XYZ file of C-alpha atoms in Angstrom:
779
model
C -0.164 0.153 0.255
C 1.139 3.461 -0.760
C 2.245 5.833 2.146
C -0.463 8.292 2.159
C 0.396 11.812 0.663
C 1.310 15.072 3.291
C -0.739 17.662 1.617
C 1.249 21.094 1.073
C 0.534 24.514 1.788
C 1.081 27.430 -0.571
C 0.842 31.297 0.173
C -3.163 32.265 0.799
C -3.567 34.591 -1.816
C -1.711 31.304 -3.850
C -4.323 29.196 -3.027
C -3.732 25.442 -1.840
C -2.194 22.773 -3.346
C -4.505 20.101 -4.773
C -3.887 16.706 -3.654
C -1.354 14.770 -5.685
C -3.321 11.273 -6.280
C -1.043 9.413 -7.922
C 0.175 8.360 -3.891
C -2.787 6.683 -3.469
C -3.437 3.163 -3.844
C -6.435 3.466 -7.194
C -7.429 -0.214 -7.571
C -10.851 -0.193 -8.793
C -11.896 -3.739 -7.864
C -12.697 -4.325 -3.811
C -11.126 -6.578 -1.835
C -13.004 -9.357 -0.115
C -12.165 -7.827 2.912
C -13.473 -4.531 1.888
C -16.080 -5.882 0.642
C -17.053 -7.523 3.965
C -16.040 -4.258 5.903
C -18.725 -2.574 3.827
C -21.496 -4.941 3.837
C -21.334 -4.761 7.900
C -20.438 -1.458 8.195
C -24.022 -1.138 5.998
C -25.939 -3.603 7.990
C -24.576 -2.672 12.050
C -23.655 0.825 11.318
C -26.309 2.666 10.071
C -28.877 5.534 10.490
C -28.342 8.423 13.220
C -27.662 6.194 16.128
C -24.008 4.620 14.182
C -21.099 4.285 16.619
C -17.374 4.602 16.193
C -16.297 1.730 13.920
C -14.700 -1.367 15.184
C -10.876 -1.457 14.827
C -10.714 -4.306 11.901
C -13.028 -2.138 10.068
C -10.212 1.590 9.849
C -7.650 -1.397 9.374
C -9.612 -3.308 6.618
C -10.903 0.263 5.259
C -8.323 2.065 5.246
C -7.024 1.873 2.002
C -10.899 3.519 1.037
C -11.104 5.799 3.415
C -7.007 7.831 3.422
C -7.961 9.600 0.634
C -11.508 10.653 2.194
C -9.318 11.927 5.112
C -6.996 13.683 3.092
C -10.403 15.459 1.417
C -11.723 16.885 4.681
C -8.055 17.811 5.617
C -7.679 20.240 2.766
C -11.290 21.583 2.810
C -11.780 22.092 6.606
C -14.488 19.893 6.937
C -15.896 19.183 11.172
C -15.723 15.729 12.144
C -19.266 15.929 12.257
C -20.025 16.930 8.561
C -16.472 14.352 7.788
C -18.300 10.962 8.976
C -21.933 11.399 7.642
C -19.775 11.843 3.900
C -17.470 9.195 4.436
C -20.852 6.808 5.678
C -22.690 7.931 2.408
C -19.460 7.229 -0.124
C -19.230 3.591 1.457
C -22.983 2.714 1.137
C -22.768 4.152 -2.864
C -19.086 1.372 -2.500
C -21.643 -1.193 -1.389
C -24.369 -0.915 -3.210
C -21.834 -0.471 -6.947
C -19.588 -3.138 -5.690
C -16.608 -1.179 -6.825
C -14.050 1.248 -5.584
C -15.033 5.461 -5.721
C -11.654 5.909 -8.084
C -13.313 4.072 -11.116
C -16.821 5.715 -10.838
C -17.973 7.661 -13.969
C -19.459 11.136 -14.327
C -22.493 10.154 -14.134
C -22.194 7.993 -11.026
C -20.684 11.451 -9.324
C -23.663 13.265 -10.238
C -26.198 10.003 -9.220
C -24.263 10.240 -5.925
C -23.947 13.872 -5.178
C -27.972 13.942 -6.775
C -28.746 16.364 -9.362
C -30.506 18.731 -6.904
C -30.490 18.307 -3.152
C -33.947 16.638 -3.288
C -32.960 13.265 -5.297
C -29.964 13.354 -2.796
C -31.400 13.371 0.723
C -34.200 10.878 -1.289
C -31.308 8.661 -2.072
C -29.198 8.754 1.117
C -32.550 9.671 3.266
C -31.552 10.590 6.850
C -30.165 14.307 7.583
C -27.632 14.277 5.123
C -28.243 17.961 3.900
C -25.410 19.558 5.254
C -22.523 16.426 3.945
C -23.965 17.129 -0.287
C -21.058 19.764 -0.934
C -18.250 18.286 1.026
C -19.431 15.217 -1.058
C -18.615 17.326 -4.518
C -15.685 18.910 -3.206
C -14.475 15.041 -2.483
C -15.407 13.891 -6.183
C -13.531 16.844 -7.898
C -10.163 16.342 -5.583
C -9.881 13.210 -6.098
C -11.951 11.613 -9.392
C -10.841 15.182 -10.814
C -14.507 15.319 -11.560
C -14.987 18.863 -12.839
C -18.515 17.788 -15.535
C -20.335 20.302 -14.458
C -22.624 20.861 -17.198
C -24.239 17.776 -15.391
C -26.005 19.819 -13.574
C -28.971 22.130 -13.779
C -28.724 25.890 -12.858
C -28.307 26.918 -9.191
C -28.459 23.270 -8.057
C -24.497 23.370 -7.138
C -22.634 26.119 -5.699
C -19.565 26.413 -8.050
C -18.490 29.479 -5.589
C -18.658 28.082 -2.838
C -16.687 24.827 -4.183
C -13.614 26.965 -5.510
C -13.500 28.308 -2.051
C -13.569 25.088 -0.118
C -10.714 23.473 -2.586
C -8.350 26.915 -2.847
C -9.254 28.267 0.075
C -11.417 31.686 0.650
C -8.445 33.904 1.017
C -7.445 32.872 -2.199
C -10.709 33.401 -4.631
C -11.249 37.141 -3.014
C -7.600 38.211 -3.927
C -8.342 37.463 -7.374
C -11.656 38.384 -7.562
C -10.728 41.987 -6.410
C -8.311 42.500 -9.099
C -10.978 41.789 -11.604
C -13.465 44.027 -10.152
C -11.392 46.608 -9.763
C -11.103 46.672 -13.395
C -14.421 46.231 -14.455
C -15.979 48.859 -11.998
C -13.437 51.272 -12.810
C -14.834 50.627 -16.524
C -18.359 51.440 -15.381
C -19.716 47.630 -13.901
C -22.042 47.857 -10.959
C -21.321 46.311 -7.735
C -23.738 43.645 -8.197
C -22.390 42.219 -11.362
C -19.769 40.386 -8.847
C -22.126 37.612 -6.966
C -21.777 36.252 -12.066
C -18.123 37.549 -12.489
C -17.686 35.609 -9.475
C -19.358 32.004 -10.173
C -17.516 32.546 -13.917
C -13.963 33.038 -12.300
C -14.829 29.845 -9.844
C -15.727 28.039 -13.433
C -12.643 28.314 -15.130
C -10.607 27.834 -12.174
C -12.145 24.526 -11.180
C -11.613 23.478 -14.409
C -8.178 24.956 -14.619
C -7.363 23.426 -11.410
C -5.594 26.203 -9.790
C -6.786 29.981 -8.388
C -4.169 31.976 -10.244
C -5.158 34.384 -12.230
C -1.972 34.095 -14.503
C -2.295 30.219 -15.131
C -5.812 30.891 -17.113
C -5.443 30.692 -20.673
C -7.044 32.505 -23.716
C -7.762 29.015 -24.835
C -9.001 27.623 -21.453
C -11.513 30.557 -21.384
C -12.818 29.712 -25.467
C -12.958 26.114 -24.975
C -15.228 27.346 -22.325
C -17.494 30.240 -24.141
C -17.954 28.240 -27.236
C -19.666 24.717 -25.060
C -23.462 25.102 -26.461
C -24.586 23.637 -22.812
C -22.989 25.240 -20.611
C -24.572 26.912 -17.895
C -22.623 29.017 -15.103
C -20.316 30.844 -16.855
C -21.968 31.894 -20.120
C -22.440 35.059 -19.716
C -19.548 37.090 -18.007
C -17.190 34.788 -19.125
C -16.729 37.471 -21.984
C -16.341 40.904 -19.198
C -14.256 37.879 -16.944
C -12.213 37.668 -20.632
C -12.084 41.285 -21.141
C -10.452 42.263 -18.088
C -7.726 39.173 -18.220
C -7.093 41.201 -21.083
C -6.715 44.695 -19.767
C -3.925 42.923 -17.168
C -2.422 40.977 -20.033
C -3.340 37.966 -18.887
C -4.302 36.866 -22.325
C -3.580 38.411 -25.488
C -7.412 38.627 -25.890
C -10.964 39.261 -24.724
C -13.116 36.231 -26.115
C -15.760 37.790 -28.958
C -18.763 39.051 -27.476
C -20.771 36.130 -29.476
C -20.731 32.539 -29.859
C -18.671 32.162 -33.231
C -20.901 31.380 -36.136
C -19.983 27.995 -39.492
C -17.668 30.662 -42.100
C -19.740 31.813 -44.164
C -18.927 29.549 -46.817
C -19.470 26.923 -44.805
C -22.843 27.827 -44.242
C -24.005 30.084 -47.259
C -27.103 28.541 -49.269
C -25.812 27.090 -52.494
C -28.752 25.238 -53.367
C -29.751 25.131 -57.362
C -26.600 26.025 -58.132
C -24.275 24.622 -60.028
C -21.119 23.248 -58.380
C -18.422 24.970 -61.022
C -20.800 28.408 -60.876
C -20.545 28.046 -57.164
C -16.709 26.647 -57.075
C -15.888 30.428 -59.028
C -18.248 32.544 -56.437
C -16.108 31.079 -53.732
C -12.691 31.281 -55.495
C -13.714 35.279 -56.094
C -14.478 35.274 -52.936
C -11.157 33.885 -51.297
C -9.264 36.614 -53.229
C -11.149 39.994 -53.304
C -9.721 42.666 -51.642
C -13.577 44.593 -51.108
C -14.652 44.970 -47.316
C -16.398 42.496 -45.922
C -20.285 42.707 -45.655
C -19.746 44.020 -49.659
C -17.819 40.522 -50.333
C -20.418 38.867 -48.698
C -24.338 40.567 -49.977
C -22.077 40.110 -53.881
C -21.903 36.397 -52.541
C -25.558 36.185 -52.435
C -26.325 38.016 -55.609
C -23.923 35.373 -57.661
C -25.388 32.824 -56.382
C -29.185 34.010 -57.048
C -26.942 34.701 -60.771
C -26.577 30.388 -60.485
C -29.948 30.570 -60.762
C -31.372 32.275 -63.149
C -28.845 30.388 -65.444
C -29.576 26.972 -63.547
C -33.348 27.404 -64.917
C -32.917 29.819 -68.008
C -29.230 28.405 -69.645
C -28.152 25.111 -67.871
C -25.839 24.438 -69.853
C -24.065 26.744 -69.175
C -21.821 26.395 -65.773
C -19.709 27.949 -65.594
C -18.334 32.340 -66.387
C -15.636 31.554 -68.760
C -18.765 30.770 -71.132
C -20.901 33.823 -70.920
C -20.654 36.045 -74.211
C -21.769 39.165 -75.647
C -24.968 36.746 -76.121
C -25.474 35.480 -72.573
C -24.865 39.031 -71.349
C -27.697 40.909 -72.937
C -30.047 37.904 -72.289
C -29.128 38.603 -68.220
C -29.383 42.136 -68.362
C -33.563 41.850 -70.024
C -34.159 39.144 -66.866
C -32.619 41.796 -64.651
C -34.724 44.437 -66.330
C -37.892 42.046 -65.446
C -36.727 40.903 -62.342
C -39.175 41.012 -59.336
C -38.746 40.883 -55.595
C -39.207 36.649 -54.942
C -37.360 35.713 -58.863
C -33.987 33.557 -58.089
C -34.382 32.832 -54.309
C -33.268 29.642 -53.122
C -36.173 26.725 -52.418
C -34.671 26.820 -49.214
C -35.903 30.572 -48.493
C -38.785 31.525 -46.196
C -41.903 32.704 -47.867
C -41.543 35.942 -48.352
C -44.914 38.582 -46.930
C -47.965 38.669 -49.385
C -47.750 41.969 -49.613
C -43.274 41.821 -51.186
C -43.843 38.892 -53.835
C -44.024 39.733 -57.388
C -43.720 43.209 -57.045
C -40.852 44.611 -59.532
C -37.759 45.107 -57.972
C -36.480 49.210 -57.696
C -34.379 50.712 -59.938
C -31.187 50.730 -57.572
C -31.464 47.487 -57.148
C -31.849 46.487 -60.418
C -28.455 48.070 -61.335
C -27.020 46.286 -58.218
C -27.634 43.608 -59.664
C -25.927 44.362 -62.991
C -23.118 46.660 -60.912
C -22.186 42.757 -58.985
C -22.306 41.426 -62.716
C -19.389 43.349 -63.910
C -17.296 43.725 -60.819
C -17.435 39.795 -60.455
C -16.623 39.491 -64.567
C -13.675 42.564 -64.857
C -11.934 40.199 -61.899
C -12.304 36.895 -63.162
C -10.597 38.383 -66.290
C -8.023 39.975 -64.877
C -6.859 38.331 -62.310
C -5.666 35.052 -61.774
C -8.595 32.688 -58.722
C -7.779 29.444 -58.230
C -10.871 27.273 -58.554
C -10.851 23.736 -56.655
C -9.930 21.219 -58.414
C -7.714 23.603 -60.552
C -4.387 22.499 -60.871
C -3.485 26.798 -61.117
C -5.002 29.293 -61.011
C -5.984 31.025 -63.589
C -8.059 34.146 -65.244
C -11.454 33.287 -67.735
C -11.248 34.230 -71.516
C -11.880 37.693 -72.762
C -15.002 36.424 -74.921
C -16.410 39.663 -73.701
C -16.251 43.445 -72.351
C -18.370 43.323 -68.762
C -18.321 46.749 -68.245
C -19.733 47.241 -71.961
C -22.226 44.320 -72.689
C -23.505 44.381 -68.814
C -24.238 48.389 -68.403
C -26.922 49.032 -66.946
C -29.243 50.314 -69.626
C -30.923 54.069 -70.232
C -34.328 52.741 -68.966
C -33.451 51.418 -65.332
C -30.455 53.906 -65.313
C -32.975 57.472 -66.120
C -35.738 55.868 -63.042
C -32.233 56.370 -60.318
C -31.626 60.055 -58.900
C -32.275 62.165 -56.085
C -34.750 60.028 -53.774
C -33.718 60.774 -49.707
C -36.527 59.103 -47.188
C -36.770 62.124 -45.665
C -38.815 61.656 -42.670
C -41.949 63.513 -42.552
C -41.903 67.111 -40.657
C -44.792 66.722 -38.080
C -42.563 63.708 -37.240
C -39.673 65.139 -37.469
C -40.155 68.394 -35.261
C -41.957 66.099 -32.521
C -38.232 63.398 -32.411
C -36.385 66.831 -32.357
C -38.053 67.680 -29.534
C -38.385 64.501 -27.519
C -34.442 63.922 -28.035
C -33.776 68.091 -26.776
C -36.519 67.174 -23.791
C -35.527 63.152 -23.175
C -35.445 62.347 -19.153
C -33.682 59.427 -16.935
C -37.424 58.108 -16.310
C -37.251 57.937 -19.785
C -34.702 55.218 -19.777
C -36.322 53.332 -16.879
C -39.957 53.412 -18.549
C -38.550 51.291 -21.952
C -36.387 48.989 -19.783
C -33.569 50.778 -21.685
C -31.458 51.730 -18.315
C -28.623 49.225 -19.839
C -25.829 52.618 -20.867
C -26.293 55.639 -17.585
C -28.283 58.612 -19.068
C -25.842 60.879 -20.221
C -24.180 58.457 -23.028
C -28.014 57.750 -24.312
C -28.580 61.648 -24.108
C -25.654 62.067 -26.236
C -25.469 59.547 -28.285
C -29.255 61.020 -29.225
C -28.463 64.242 -29.672
C -25.543 62.790 -31.627
C -28.107 61.295 -33.742
C -30.756 63.945 -34.775
C -28.391 67.207 -34.660
C -24.888 65.518 -36.788
C -26.048 64.479 -39.509
C -23.364 61.975 -39.541
C -23.966 58.145 -40.225
C -24.736 55.103 -37.412
C -20.931 53.792 -37.989
C -19.728 57.356 -37.711
C -21.595 58.219 -34.158
C -20.199 54.697 -32.579
C -16.175 55.867 -34.422
C -16.543 58.756 -33.189
C -13.122 58.950 -30.430
C -13.003 60.598 -27.273
C -12.392 65.314 -27.077
C -14.279 64.987 -30.782
C -15.636 68.113 -30.008
C -14.454 71.278 -29.866
C -15.671 74.551 -29.807
C -13.381 76.564 -31.678
C -10.896 75.379 -35.013
C -8.035 76.483 -35.052
C -5.777 79.224 -35.649
C -5.513 78.260 -39.657
C -8.622 77.719 -39.969
C -10.247 80.854 -38.651
C -7.419 82.761 -41.505
C -8.735 80.107 -44.524
C -11.794 81.245 -43.623
C -10.677 84.404 -44.237
C -13.441 86.162 -40.966
C -14.240 85.370 -37.582
C -15.667 82.655 -37.471
C -19.262 82.453 -34.863
C -18.650 82.184 -31.546
C -21.917 80.704 -30.022
C -24.320 78.411 -31.991
C -21.750 76.189 -33.809
C -18.993 74.012 -32.634
C -16.757 72.114 -34.250
C -17.018 68.091 -34.110
C -13.575 65.480 -35.927
C -14.851 62.610 -37.317
C -13.226 59.936 -38.591
C -12.457 58.257 -41.609
C -15.789 57.271 -43.365
C -17.080 55.171 -46.157
C -16.075 57.589 -48.844
C -13.155 59.597 -47.319
C -10.214 60.879 -45.091
C -11.505 61.814 -41.501
C -13.014 65.973 -41.784
C -13.971 68.438 -38.897
C -17.448 69.681 -39.542
C -19.242 72.473 -38.392
C -22.605 71.459 -36.224
C -25.417 72.252 -33.557
C -23.996 73.493 -30.399
C -26.158 71.309 -28.291
C -24.370 68.185 -28.897
C -21.266 69.497 -28.419
C -22.899 70.472 -24.322
C -24.448 67.526 -24.221
C -20.823 65.248 -25.339
C -19.264 66.915 -22.932
C -21.263 65.724 -20.341
C -20.685 62.305 -20.570
C -17.661 62.469 -21.036
C -17.045 63.782 -17.019
C -18.955 61.395 -16.326
C -17.654 58.487 -19.004
C -16.049 56.073 -16.577
C -12.029 55.138 -17.644
C -11.983 52.842 -20.319
C -9.489 50.267 -22.222
C -8.562 51.441 -25.482
C -9.517 49.503 -28.752
C -9.840 48.641 -32.010
C -10.575 51.059 -34.636
C -11.075 47.871 -37.726
C -11.322 50.858 -40.468
C -8.254 52.430 -40.040
C -6.120 49.568 -37.711
C -5.363 51.321 -34.537
C -6.076 51.127 -30.751
C -8.388 54.385 -30.097
C -10.412 55.703 -27.054
C -14.016 55.321 -28.659
C -16.540 58.452 -26.899
C -19.459 56.140 -26.653
C -17.921 53.463 -24.615
C -18.868 51.915 -21.119
C -18.002 48.546 -19.996
C -14.788 48.669 -22.257
C -17.492 48.108 -25.731
C -18.735 50.614 -27.398
C -22.768 50.925 -28.198
C -23.320 48.210 -30.674
C -24.072 48.068 -34.386
C -27.965 48.177 -34.000
C -28.659 50.090 -30.893
C -29.406 53.432 -32.527
C -32.424 51.227 -34.482
C -33.634 49.153 -32.025
C -33.247 50.632 -29.127
C -32.614 54.991 -29.443
C -35.287 55.488 -32.268
C -38.133 53.209 -30.608
C -36.871 55.156 -27.196
C -37.700 58.789 -28.585
C -40.498 57.769 -31.261
C -42.540 56.204 -27.635
C -41.673 59.820 -25.828
C -42.628 61.819 -28.773
C -45.857 59.612 -29.238
C -45.422 58.658 -33.038
C -45.238 55.661 -34.713
C -41.661 54.258 -35.857
C -43.385 53.718 -39.201
C -43.783 57.056 -41.203
C -44.877 57.498 -45.383
C -41.728 56.288 -46.032
C -41.120 53.514 -44.086
C -39.333 52.927 -40.807
C -37.430 55.318 -39.214
C -33.831 54.357 -39.343
C -31.113 56.286 -37.782
C -29.683 57.336 -42.198
C -32.947 58.931 -42.368
C -32.005 61.392 -40.378
C -28.687 62.626 -42.138
C -31.270 62.171 -45.217
C -33.763 64.599 -43.468
C -30.948 67.334 -42.220
C -28.909 66.877 -45.484
C -31.686 67.948 -47.346
C -33.177 70.432 -44.814
C -30.119 72.803 -45.338
C -29.617 72.553 -49.358
C -33.821 74.122 -49.128
C -32.805 76.028 -46.454
C -33.814 80.387 -47.468
C -29.672 81.212 -47.286
C -29.070 76.818 -47.780
C -25.689 75.238 -48.158
C -24.164 74.769 -52.245
C -23.809 71.277 -54.141
C -20.475 72.410 -53.381
C -20.699 72.327 -49.289
C -23.000 69.652 -48.812
C -21.101 67.582 -49.952
C -18.208 68.847 -47.758
C -20.608 69.005 -44.338
C -21.375 64.965 -45.113
C -17.522 63.842 -46.009
C -18.311 62.999 -49.162
C -15.597 62.530 -51.438
C -17.853 62.483 -54.216
C -20.042 64.763 -55.705
C -22.531 61.958 -57.069
C -23.122 60.568 -53.437
C -23.904 64.333 -52.421
C -27.227 65.001 -54.596
C -28.892 61.765 -53.479
C -30.149 64.448 -50.624
C -29.624 67.734 -52.982
C -33.567 67.036 -53.857
C -35.334 70.144 -54.068
C -38.378 70.543 -51.507
C -41.353 71.289 -52.947
C -41.892 74.896 -51.717
C -38.817 75.475 -52.086
C -39.216 75.071 -55.568
C -42.320 77.287 -55.371
C -40.854 80.379 -54.559
C -38.010 79.948 -57.101
C -40.948 80.384 -59.621
C -42.197 82.808 -57.494
C -39.187 84.744 -57.928
C -38.678 84.313 -61.344
C -42.336 85.047 -62.262
C -42.235 88.635 -60.248
C -44.436 91.489 -61.968
C -40.083 92.384 -63.540
C -38.222 92.842 -65.996
C -34.563 93.145 -67.416
C -34.334 96.090 -69.613
C -30.593 97.127 -71.728
C -29.008 99.844 -71.482
C -26.331 102.085 -73.743
C -24.077 104.396 -70.694
C -21.923 106.752 -72.213
C -19.036 107.706 -69.353
C -17.907 110.249 -72.026
C -21.103 111.941 -72.531
C -21.605 112.120 -68.393
C -18.651 113.390 -68.079
C -19.628 116.717 -70.591
C -23.374 116.729 -68.848
C -24.727 115.330 -72.251
C -27.097 112.361 -72.164
C -25.597 109.096 -70.809
C -28.291 106.743 -70.655
C -30.270 105.498 -72.927
C -32.837 102.853 -72.450
C -33.659 100.206 -75.014
C -37.368 100.323 -76.692
C -36.882 97.698 -79.423
C -36.092 97.967 -83.085
C -33.398 99.632 -82.495
C -34.892 102.425 -81.089
C -34.297 104.606 -77.782
C -35.098 106.616 -74.677
C -33.444 109.482 -73.803
C -34.873 110.063 -70.221
C -32.462 109.178 -67.257
C -36.222 108.762 -65.714
C -37.086 106.302 -68.384
C -38.097 103.301 -64.894
C -40.582 105.783 -63.436
C -42.227 107.623 -66.389
C -45.911 107.511 -66.357
C -45.720 107.183 -70.644
C -43.198 104.053 -70.449
C -44.958 102.153 -72.922
C -45.743 104.847 -75.119
C -42.919 106.643 -76.692
C -43.291 107.546 -80.546
C -44.684 110.603 -79.720
C -42.286 112.029 -77.318
C -39.402 114.329 -77.382
C -36.102 112.358 -75.685
C -37.401 109.130 -77.893
C -34.027 108.607 -79.710
C -34.992 106.790 -84.073
C -32.968 104.043 -84.891
C -31.196 106.334 -87.091
C -29.963 108.418 -84.364
C -29.825 105.208 -82.252
C -26.731 104.491 -84.735
C -24.375 106.478 -84.113
C -24.987 106.483 -80.071
C -23.816 103.203 -80.210
C -20.630 103.377 -82.814
C -19.474 106.161 -79.577
C -16.305 105.116 -78.309
C -16.455 103.393 -74.548
C -19.883 103.307 -74.477
C -21.320 100.822 -71.528
C -24.074 97.831 -72.786
C -25.792 97.236 -69.150
C -28.983 95.342 -67.814
C -31.533 96.805 -65.588
C -34.332 95.436 -63.690
C -37.695 97.663 -64.450
C -41.028 97.055 -61.366
C -43.876 96.422 -64.009
C -47.119 96.212 -63.037
C -49.567 93.372 -64.016
C -50.978 95.904 -66.771
C -47.656 96.776 -67.786
C -46.894 92.887 -67.728
C -49.445 92.495 -70.744
C -48.358 95.166 -72.788
C -44.533 93.989 -72.600
C -45.942 90.160 -73.896
C -47.636 92.121 -76.605
C -50.954 92.350 -75.713
C -52.761 94.990 -77.889
C -56.280 95.054 -75.808
C -54.269 96.342 -72.925
C -51.850 98.310 -74.951
C -54.855 100.789 -75.275
C -56.519 100.628 -72.250
C -53.598 101.691 -71.344
C -52.738 104.690 -73.076
C -56.146 105.620 -72.776
C -56.067 105.610 -68.386
C -52.633 107.795 -69.483
C -54.255 110.772 -71.524
C -54.559 113.172 -69.495
C -50.966 112.417 -67.532
C -48.353 115.217 -68.145
C -45.435 114.499 -70.239
C -41.656 113.614 -68.600
C -40.149 117.143 -68.663
C -37.248 117.963 -70.501
C -33.888 118.619 -68.458
C -32.652 120.573 -71.285
C -33.345 121.224 -75.134
C -30.116 118.992 -75.583
C -32.463 116.047 -74.465
C -34.573 117.131 -77.389
C -34.524 114.085 -79.816
C -37.596 113.796 -81.609
C -38.010 117.812 -82.013
C -41.572 117.092 -84.020
C -44.395 119.622 -82.890
C -47.193 117.885 -81.419
C -49.559 118.673 -79.370
C -50.087 115.607 -77.527
C -47.345 113.051 -77.348
C -49.431 109.726 -76.241
C -50.738 107.950 -78.794
C -54.259 107.777 -78.997
C -55.058 104.377 -81.075
C -52.940 101.148 -81.698
C -55.765 99.736 -83.145
C -53.864 98.312 -85.791
C -51.505 96.995 -84.134
C -48.085 97.947 -84.232
C -46.463 97.376 -81.432
C -42.761 97.810 -82.640
C -41.753 100.249 -80.650
C -42.806 99.469 -78.022
C -40.780 98.259 -74.376
C -38.538 95.063 -75.713
C -37.611 93.535 -73.091
C -35.720 89.676 -71.056
C -37.537 87.982 -69.571
C -36.165 87.526 -66.036
């Protein structure tokens, strides 16, 4: 028989050294003496009145009781519970006919009991207090770690960890983790769940030292499908360990799914077409999201081929004729076409509707990108000996271009939120209160963070991803002196602040002026923001301090759409849908951009592109659509009662005090009256002394230095009808002015029509000749 193992002690912070079971006799079979003594104990020493064992029983069962006593010594189990636990295990060994060294996980679960009532029912008597010690014995001696076989809350893992490792060791390590989490903004109430996760990891690792935990261990626990104790809080535990430089990186925030190429639906697509699509996906340099969407579209094209051209199974077989068939098919495409048979049912409202022009154009764009890259870049298809390109049997940029019938239907169409809803949304955002978060059960983030995100969404015109990627210190009340000098004038000191936008979808980082309330709300959140660990910005591949981060995690990609907007709509008492569809994060950007463009002194298309951060003004045109109200004002302004009259100005004559201003009357004639614009007879000038006939006017036009200018002349409704050639209006106009005095002639030098006449006003134009009336250009 092997000698008894002496249990060594560690420093309390490091925990206790576990039992080395290699020093025990672990024979799974029971000897004849052990069987006899077990039978004797069961019949003579069972129940609460059982007395001390006889000497022969102690000697005969020493091989079995010695490790049990060592385990109880390590766990500091008192004598009373030690005796009860030993008797329970003796009964189980007698029942099974083998030593506890040979018990499997299921037999240990049966002994410990799936629940406390099951344990009491199996062993009877007052044995509730010995279930946890037996659990500890199973862990120390049998290396039992199948905790997932128990239902949630049926065993106390934290108690087990403190029992086998020591309370001081567990408390000290838990304190290290909680200091980090509390600094990040976690509430103290999370300690219990983190303690359970930590105990689960320590028991699995069989060590209470944080430095012994590995990323691989936490990942294996995280990926267990039936883990019931620690899955929810292994993630914050891993983030704290990564912050302490104990593991290389935190666990992913969600359970990893299978790779895209393994789970994507390829039903109804030729195998060779699928192989080419997968080869393109592997070598494409597009972003992950675009590659995924493109791959789905390519498989839809493969289903069209299988249905309409089953003999075409490879991109190498495409030519101009097939490309023309494809373009025609896309033009007739409807919702639900080319879908997988395994796909779910479409809603009755959507099925069979023609696709939007933009969607059709995206199908053709995807096909152009796919074939252009296959023709230029070698791809290795599964089963091929080497990478190769496809033959250039057609030009995809030409054969698959978007036809005018589709392109002409695509234009600026911003999904602007209805004004009656938008004003209520802004008011609800500005008046958001902490009680609103509690009322709608959205208190996962501090109120100051939620309010800052809401105001930024409403008033900044940023994309949702740009809001998530804003960094600490992104708001400034003023800009640098260099920018002030470049502006050429003083910038406003109030009403606006300046927001630094990181590298975005279409351009580099830039600074934009935004509403002052954004700066105020962000400053309030920055004052209360707990210190956070720097995180990786996937777009720039650098470690940065994200502004809207709490507990070391940025707000989620769907937080604005799924949480914030429903909250604001509920507070504003409006639906989450309007005439243009669901209110989303991007629609606020379209609403602001359209409002800035349509303001009375709104931004130009170039300024709007700079404000939105667009690299190409063609992107800005999607928001630059005139509102009907602004268009109506422009039409009214263009149609107002005024005309532009041509004017000759002779600077030399003006210097000599001679007539220098001549208004063009049409048909080569002018008026020399400097007050012609206000003359009551300006529509009937033939008999006026200051009327300049054509022959004299030609001499004036030939003078050196004569300026040809335009002057706006306000017209009444009646005068406008005369200008437009209404003879009856002219007759009415003349009749009304029969008794009006003629314009005074400044001096004799202004008399260009000296024929004597008693009445300079033309009495009738019944012959319809209006050639000598005002000739003007419409605005």
